[in-house]
Short mmCIF file of C-alpha atoms in Angstrom, two decimals:
data_model
loop_
_atom_site.label_atom_id
_atom_site.label_comp_id
_atom_site.label_asym_id
_atom_site.label_seq_id
_atom_site.Cartn_x
_atom_site.Cartn_y
_atom_site.Cartn_z
CA UNK B 11 95.09 57.10 120.45
CA UNK B 12 96.69 60.45 121.29
CA UNK B 13 100.39 61.04 120.74
CA UNK B 14 100.93 63.23 123.81
CA UNK B 15 98.45 64.34 126.46
CA UNK B 16 98.65 66.55 129.54
CA UNK B 17 95.80 66.19 132.04
CA UNK B 18 95.41 68.60 134.97
CA UNK B 19 99.15 69.22 134.91
CA UNK B 20 100.62 71.54 137.51
CA UNK B 21 104.25 72.46 137.96
CA UNK B 22 105.40 73.96 141.24
CA UNK B 23 108.90 74.80 142.43
CA UNK B 24 110.12 75.69 145.91
CA UNK B 25 112.90 78.30 145.82
CA UNK B 26 115.32 78.29 148.73
CA UNK B 27 113.89 80.11 151.77
CA UNK B 28 110.81 81.18 149.77
CA UNK B 29 107.23 79.97 149.51
CA UNK B 30 106.24 77.50 146.79
CA UNK B 31 105.88 79.02 143.33
CA UNK B 32 103.24 77.65 140.94
CA UNK B 33 104.42 78.03 137.33
CA UNK B 34 101.72 75.99 135.55
CA UNK B 35 98.23 75.29 136.84
CA UNK B 36 95.73 72.68 135.61
CA UNK B 37 97.08 72.44 132.06
CA UNK B 38 94.97 70.32 129.68
CA UNK B 39 96.38 69.61 126.24
CA UNK B 40 96.11 66.70 123.81
CA UNK B 41 98.34 66.37 120.75
CA UNK B 42 97.21 64.00 118.01
CA UNK B 43 99.48 62.48 115.32
CA UNK B 44 99.96 65.05 112.55
CA UNK B 45 98.53 67.84 114.74
CA UNK B 46 99.67 71.47 114.43
CA UNK B 47 99.31 73.52 117.62
CA UNK B 48 100.54 76.99 118.56
CA UNK B 49 100.94 78.36 122.06
CA UNK B 50 101.32 82.11 122.54
CA UNK B 51 102.53 83.61 125.79
CA UNK B 52 104.41 86.60 127.09
CA UNK B 53 107.72 86.48 128.92
CA UNK B 54 107.25 84.81 132.31
CA UNK B 55 104.00 83.09 131.34
CA UNK B 56 105.45 79.59 131.80
CA UNK B 57 106.26 78.76 128.16
CA UNK B 58 109.67 77.23 128.79
CA UNK B 59 108.38 75.18 131.71
CA UNK B 60 105.57 73.85 129.51
CA UNK B 61 108.01 73.00 126.74
CA UNK B 62 110.18 71.07 129.18
CA UNK B 63 107.14 68.98 130.12
CA UNK B 64 106.06 68.45 126.51
CA UNK B 65 109.61 67.37 125.69
CA UNK B 66 109.72 64.89 128.59
CA UNK B 67 112.59 66.76 130.21
CA UNK B 68 110.66 67.29 133.44
CA UNK B 69 107.77 65.62 135.23
CA UNK B 70 104.74 67.51 136.56
CA UNK B 71 104.25 68.20 140.24
CA UNK B 72 100.70 66.87 139.87
CA UNK B 73 98.52 65.64 137.03
CA UNK B 74 99.48 63.19 134.31
CA UNK B 75 101.43 63.20 131.06
CA UNK B 76 101.01 60.30 128.63
CA UNK B 77 102.89 59.43 125.44
CA UNK B 78 101.08 56.94 123.20
CA UNK B 79 98.59 56.68 126.06
CA UNK B 80 101.29 55.40 128.42
CA UNK B 81 101.93 57.41 131.62
CA UNK B 82 105.36 59.01 131.35
CA UNK B 83 105.89 58.77 135.12
CA UNK B 84 106.11 54.98 134.78
CA UNK B 85 109.24 55.32 132.61
CA UNK B 86 112.72 55.48 134.08
CA UNK B 87 114.85 58.53 133.36
CA UNK B 88 116.92 56.51 130.88
CA UNK B 89 113.82 55.30 129.02
CA UNK B 90 112.46 58.86 128.85
CA UNK B 91 115.80 59.95 127.39
CA UNK B 92 115.63 57.25 124.72
CA UNK B 93 112.01 58.06 123.91
CA UNK B 94 112.80 61.77 123.61
CA UNK B 95 115.79 61.11 121.36
CA UNK B 96 113.82 58.85 119.05
CA UNK B 97 110.42 60.56 118.96
CA UNK B 98 110.85 64.28 119.67
CA UNK B 99 112.72 66.92 117.66
CA UNK B 100 113.51 70.34 119.14
CA UNK B 101 113.91 73.54 117.12
CA UNK B 102 115.26 76.45 119.16
CA UNK B 103 115.61 80.19 118.65
CA UNK B 104 119.36 79.77 119.11
CA UNK B 105 120.82 77.41 116.54
CA UNK B 106 123.21 75.63 118.97
CA UNK B 107 125.42 74.36 116.14
CA UNK B 108 128.84 72.94 116.97
CA UNK B 109 131.24 75.62 115.67
CA UNK B 110 134.08 73.28 114.76
CA UNK B 111 131.92 70.89 112.70
CA UNK B 112 130.56 71.15 109.17
CA UNK B 113 126.86 71.29 108.39
CA UNK B 114 126.96 67.59 107.54
CA UNK B 115 128.74 66.70 110.77
CA UNK B 116 126.25 68.74 112.82
CA UNK B 117 123.29 66.94 111.27
CA UNK B 118 125.00 63.56 111.64
CA UNK B 119 125.45 63.98 115.42
CA UNK B 120 122.03 62.63 116.54
CA UNK B 121 122.53 59.52 114.40
CA UNK B 122 125.57 58.56 116.45
CA UNK B 123 123.01 57.31 118.99
CA UNK B 124 121.18 55.21 116.39
CA UNK B 125 121.67 51.48 115.91
CA UNK B 126 121.94 49.01 113.06
CA UNK B 127 121.59 50.14 109.46
CA UNK B 128 120.70 53.71 110.44
CA UNK B 129 124.01 54.12 112.25
CA UNK B 130 126.06 52.84 109.33
CA UNK B 131 124.14 55.02 106.84
CA UNK B 132 124.23 58.12 109.05
CA UNK B 133 126.19 60.36 106.68
CA UNK B 134 123.96 59.51 103.74
CA UNK B 135 120.82 60.11 105.81
CA UNK B 136 122.19 63.45 107.07
CA UNK B 137 123.11 64.53 103.54
CA UNK B 138 119.60 63.68 102.32
CA UNK B 139 118.07 65.74 105.12
CA UNK B 140 120.26 68.73 104.27
CA UNK B 141 119.17 68.35 100.66
CA UNK B 142 115.56 68.37 101.83
CA UNK B 143 116.04 71.72 103.59
CA UNK B 144 117.78 73.21 100.56
CA UNK B 145 121.38 72.94 101.74
CA UNK B 146 122.66 70.03 99.68
CA UNK B 147 125.33 72.36 98.29
CA UNK B 148 126.54 73.40 101.78
CA UNK B 149 127.41 70.03 103.31
CA UNK B 150 131.01 70.95 104.07
CA UNK B 151 130.39 74.54 105.20
CA UNK B 152 131.22 75.61 108.75
CA UNK B 153 128.51 77.40 110.74
CA UNK B 154 130.34 80.73 110.65
CA UNK B 155 130.22 80.63 106.84
CA UNK B 156 126.43 80.27 106.81
CA UNK B 157 123.77 82.98 107.05
CA UNK B 158 121.35 83.04 109.97
CA UNK B 159 118.64 81.44 107.86
CA UNK B 160 121.03 78.73 106.66
CA UNK B 161 122.17 78.01 110.23
CA UNK B 162 118.53 77.61 111.29
CA UNK B 163 117.98 75.21 108.37
CA UNK B 164 120.93 73.12 109.54
CA UNK B 165 119.46 73.13 113.05
CA UNK B 166 116.10 72.02 111.65
CA UNK B 167 117.74 69.24 109.63
CA UNK B 168 119.56 68.06 112.76
CA UNK B 169 116.34 68.10 114.79
CA UNK B 170 114.43 66.09 112.20
CA UNK B 171 117.09 63.68 110.96
CA UNK B 172 115.85 60.83 113.19
CA UNK B 173 112.30 61.19 111.91
CA UNK B 174 110.63 62.45 115.12
CA UNK B 175 106.89 62.04 115.59
CA UNK B 176 106.64 65.34 117.46
CA UNK B 177 108.37 68.63 116.60
CA UNK B 178 108.66 71.17 119.44
CA UNK B 179 109.63 74.62 118.18
CA UNK B 180 110.62 77.21 120.79
CA UNK B 181 110.56 80.73 119.26
CA UNK B 182 112.07 79.24 116.06
CA UNK B 183 112.14 82.57 114.19
CA UNK B 184 113.20 84.80 117.08
CA UNK B 185 116.75 85.29 115.75
CA UNK B 186 115.70 85.79 112.11
CA UNK B 187 114.35 88.65 110.03
CA UNK B 188 110.70 88.57 108.96
CA UNK B 189 111.15 87.12 105.47
CA UNK B 190 113.68 84.50 106.57
CA UNK B 191 111.47 83.58 109.52
CA UNK B 192 108.48 82.99 107.26
CA UNK B 193 110.52 80.78 104.93
CA UNK B 194 111.82 78.77 107.89
CA UNK B 195 108.28 78.21 109.17
CA UNK B 196 107.18 77.12 105.70
CA UNK B 197 110.06 74.65 105.70
CA UNK B 198 109.09 73.19 109.09
CA UNK B 199 105.47 72.91 107.95
CA UNK B 200 106.53 71.17 104.73
CA UNK B 201 108.81 68.65 106.46
CA UNK B 202 106.14 67.92 109.08
CA UNK B 203 103.55 67.35 106.35
CA UNK B 204 105.88 64.95 104.51
CA UNK B 205 106.74 62.93 107.59
CA UNK B 206 103.37 63.11 109.36
CA UNK B 207 104.94 64.63 112.48
CA UNK B 208 102.87 66.67 114.92
CA UNK B 209 104.00 70.23 115.63
CA UNK B 210 103.82 72.39 118.73
CA UNK B 211 105.11 75.93 118.16
CA UNK B 212 105.65 78.09 121.24
CA UNK B 213 106.01 81.75 120.33
CA UNK B 214 105.27 85.33 121.34
CA UNK B 215 104.54 86.19 117.69
CA UNK B 216 100.80 85.85 116.93
CA UNK B 217 101.43 85.86 113.17
CA UNK B 218 103.62 82.77 113.48
CA UNK B 219 101.00 81.22 115.75
CA UNK B 220 98.25 81.72 113.16
CA UNK B 221 99.93 79.20 110.87
CA UNK B 222 98.76 76.41 113.20
CA UNK B 223 95.37 74.68 113.05
CA UNK B 224 94.74 74.94 116.80
CA UNK B 225 95.69 77.88 118.98
CA UNK B 226 96.25 78.33 122.69
CA UNK B 227 97.25 81.20 124.95
CA UNK B 228 99.36 80.71 128.07
CA UNK B 229 98.78 83.43 130.63
CA UNK B 230 100.14 83.30 134.19
CA UNK B 231 100.49 79.53 133.96
CA UNK B 232 96.95 78.90 132.69
CA UNK B 233 96.52 77.43 129.18
CA UNK B 234 93.32 78.32 127.32
CA UNK B 235 92.21 77.66 123.72
CA UNK B 236 91.62 80.71 121.51
CA UNK B 237 90.05 81.11 118.08
CA UNK B 238 92.53 83.74 116.95
CA UNK B 239 96.04 84.05 118.47
CA UNK B 240 96.20 87.73 117.45
CA UNK B 241 93.58 88.55 120.10
CA UNK B 242 94.73 90.71 122.99
CA UNK B 243 95.76 88.93 126.22
CA UNK B 244 93.31 88.74 129.12
CA UNK B 245 92.01 92.06 130.38
CA UNK B 246 92.74 93.18 133.91
CA UNK B 247 89.15 92.39 134.86
CA UNK B 248 89.52 88.85 133.56
CA UNK B 249 92.82 88.57 135.39
CA UNK B 250 91.10 89.47 138.68
CA UNK B 251 88.45 86.83 138.03
CA UNK B 252 91.10 84.17 137.40
CA UNK B 253 92.62 82.28 140.31
CA UNK B 254 95.99 83.99 140.94
CA UNK B 255 98.97 81.94 139.88
CA UNK B 256 102.51 83.10 140.70
CA UNK B 257 104.85 82.55 137.78
CA UNK B 258 108.63 82.45 137.78
CA UNK B 259 110.72 84.00 135.03
CA UNK B 260 111.35 80.96 132.87
CA UNK B 261 113.03 82.61 129.88
CA UNK B 262 116.34 80.84 130.47
CA UNK B 263 117.32 78.51 127.61
CA UNK B 264 116.11 74.93 127.84
CA UNK B 265 118.68 72.44 129.04
CA UNK B 266 120.99 71.55 126.16
CA UNK B 267 120.22 67.86 126.65
CA UNK B 268 116.89 68.47 124.93
CA UNK B 269 118.80 68.78 121.70
CA UNK B 270 120.12 65.26 122.11
CA UNK B 271 123.66 66.33 121.22
CA UNK B 272 125.67 66.45 124.41
#
């Protein structure tokens, strides 16, 4: 049974007083439990739109998305929200930490939506997660007293504190230097391996993409598997032979509700 699957997924929007704009076309992607997938694409290729679909924030215009082999379109908006909060963890380029809260309080936030024993043990669970990412000594530090790498580690701890089955990382090292970025990716890989979570990393950096076991390239809304993500994008000749797909600029940040910390 697959964890998440997209079958012939297309996403089209209709701007005001303009013709319909196809952002994704015929996307096929299956994520298995414990999988590790990278998706490389340039600005405007449709990466953010794809991430919104993978994170159950949006529904496709056509095609089907299933989670645990159940069609997502059969779920109400509220049930999709609950499923996303419980099963999907988001790691963003921007850390999105609450400035007036300590590292511990930031990581505790998602557990305010938990129930039963998890809710009552939320501070202990959050502290254990911060210890896991190497910040057990920084529980009471404010975000502005942390380095960029430390802030990203807090963001990772917050994303993973509910034990998600799927980790979606959107340019997770974009705001970090090379060495710090590599250590952050190693941390995400380690936590995913310990918990058995699947990973989907969306990035423009082919070296980050190579860390995955399966690689895809998103070009003008079309997703294709590649053997090596460092390969050059499609040539102009190949572009002419591909069915044209108009793509909107989708580089705007994902809706904050994906973080689960309104």
